[in-house]
């Protein structure tokens, strides 16, 4: 599969829309919570159930994508995203307009978000496995990096577009309706045009150590631990950011509603940092997993230190941008590293585990981070610094991470010996080159 192929571009769009919608939601959620006069920790904690469902369902979607096919599971995930965003928007509108009591409306918002927790991991898991099925070891790192960069682009589009959709007749719920509509359009395009054939692969085992033991498998265990530290610290940064910006601007006399544009600018700075890494530095330097995970942990650590020593709005923006650059290196590093460490029959299972990290990271860390922030402005960044220092140390302590696999041309062991060329039947029944 080539990055310029129609199939790859559609999968890229799937990740793009999901990331844009989620970051758009994240950009308006603190303001909605403040207008509902809810505690910040309640706003963060109410969505832990969504993260819990994401964690539990990720392995299920990975196995189902082996049986039903990658495309069908992508469609299921996109459908869940559209329903969740639309439902969240309706509930938010009901609360903001006074049709429902704030606590009732917020409860319905949490239900809608839980729906995303159940179905949201399906699309990225199936997309990652789809790409893994159709790339060789020599091209896997670059393909995964480019696919991951869709999330970076989405984090640009989401916060930047969100203020444009905060309109008088829909208010802060406007961005949610807009991204639900974009998701529906993407769903229709994937259903119609994404090649539906599957590359020949050995299905991921549903029983036994090959699946259940991957968390403990020495081939991927340290990558997963590293990823948990990285993604957990990122979850804290994201959850605290909106409240942090609102409070910093309040100190200058700017109200909650007017602070929305400043939240968008901070998120935009972080997204630009991620894109600069994933679209510029990684392809230019042809970086492999070992370098990616080291630079990722180091820069994310530096960004949190900046947030500690440089209070004020500009310190928030710069610190978040540097953190985002670090995560831009780290995510494709541990994703590609774990994928290259296992065989073809385990790609779906590994994709599921990688996606489950996102769910685990949004269980306790955001609530703890926001609680620490309410206690002291610097506290969540100190906690992040400790986690990231541990991740950085792991890069040298762990033999697996210290000698991370390289996607060289002679590593074709991840492909089945019987695998055909990557040309699959299209939805119309013909053949389309991926």
mmCIF file of N, CA, C and O in Angstrom, residues 1-9 146 434:
data_model
loop_
_atom_site.group_PDB
_atom_site.id
_atom_site.type_symbol
_atom_site.label_atom_id
_atom_site.label_comp_id
_atom_site.label_asym_id
_atom_site.label_seq_id
_atom_site.Cartn_x
_atom_site.Cartn_y
_atom_site.Cartn_z
ATOM 1 N N UNK A 1 0.837 -1.194 0.000
ATOM 2 C CA UNK A 1 0.000 0.000 0.000
ATOM 3 C C UNK A 1 0.874 1.246 0.000
ATOM 4 O O UNK A 1 1.781 1.383 0.809
ATOM 5 N N UNK A 2 0.597 2.153 -0.912
ATOM 6 C CA UNK A 2 1.334 3.406 -0.991
ATOM 7 C C UNK A 2 0.566 4.511 -0.273
ATOM 8 O O UNK A 2 -0.665 4.532 -0.280
ATOM 9 N N UNK A 3 1.287 5.463 0.333
ATOM 10 C CA UNK A 3 0.601 6.572 1.021
ATOM 11 C C UNK A 3 -0.264 7.412 0.095
ATOM 12 O O UNK A 3 -1.163 8.112 0.574
ATOM 13 N N UNK A 4 0.015 7.346 -1.217
ATOM 14 C CA UNK A 4 -0.782 8.125 -2.166
ATOM 15 C C UNK A 4 -1.976 7.349 -2.690
ATOM 16 O O UNK A 4 -2.752 7.881 -3.497
ATOM 17 N N UNK A 5 -2.149 6.110 -2.266
ATOM 18 C CA UNK A 5 -3.257 5.290 -2.764
ATOM 19 C C UNK A 5 -4.582 5.790 -2.193
ATOM 20 O O UNK A 5 -4.634 6.330 -1.080
ATOM 21 N N UNK A 6 -5.672 5.611 -2.945
ATOM 22 C CA UNK A 6 -6.986 6.034 -2.432
ATOM 23 C C UNK A 6 -7.347 5.361 -1.113
ATOM 24 O O UNK A 6 -7.950 5.989 -0.236
ATOM 25 N N UNK A 7 -6.974 4.076 -0.957
ATOM 26 C CA UNK A 7 -7.310 3.359 0.274
ATOM 27 C C UNK A 7 -6.634 4.010 1.478
ATOM 28 O O UNK A 7 -7.264 4.228 2.521
ATOM 29 N N UNK A 8 -5.344 4.326 1.346
ATOM 30 C CA UNK A 8 -4.634 4.933 2.465
ATOM 31 C C UNK A 8 -5.205 6.298 2.789
ATOM 32 O O UNK A 8 -5.360 6.661 3.962
ATOM 33 N N UNK A 9 -5.538 7.074 1.765
ATOM 34 C CA UNK A 9 -6.063 8.420 2.014
ATOM 35 C C UNK A 9 -7.416 8.370 2.723
ATOM 36 O O UNK A 9 -7.718 9.235 3.547
ATOM 37 N N UNK A 146 2.882 8.178 9.046
ATOM 38 C CA UNK A 146 1.983 9.014 8.261
ATOM 39 C C UNK A 146 0.544 8.848 8.716
ATOM 40 O O UNK A 146 -0.209 9.823 8.807
ATOM 41 N N UNK A 434 -4.152 -1.183 -3.845
ATOM 42 C CA UNK A 434 -4.081 -0.413 -2.597
ATOM 43 C C UNK A 434 -2.856 0.447 -2.592
ATOM 44 O O UNK A 434 -1.810 0.046 -3.008
#
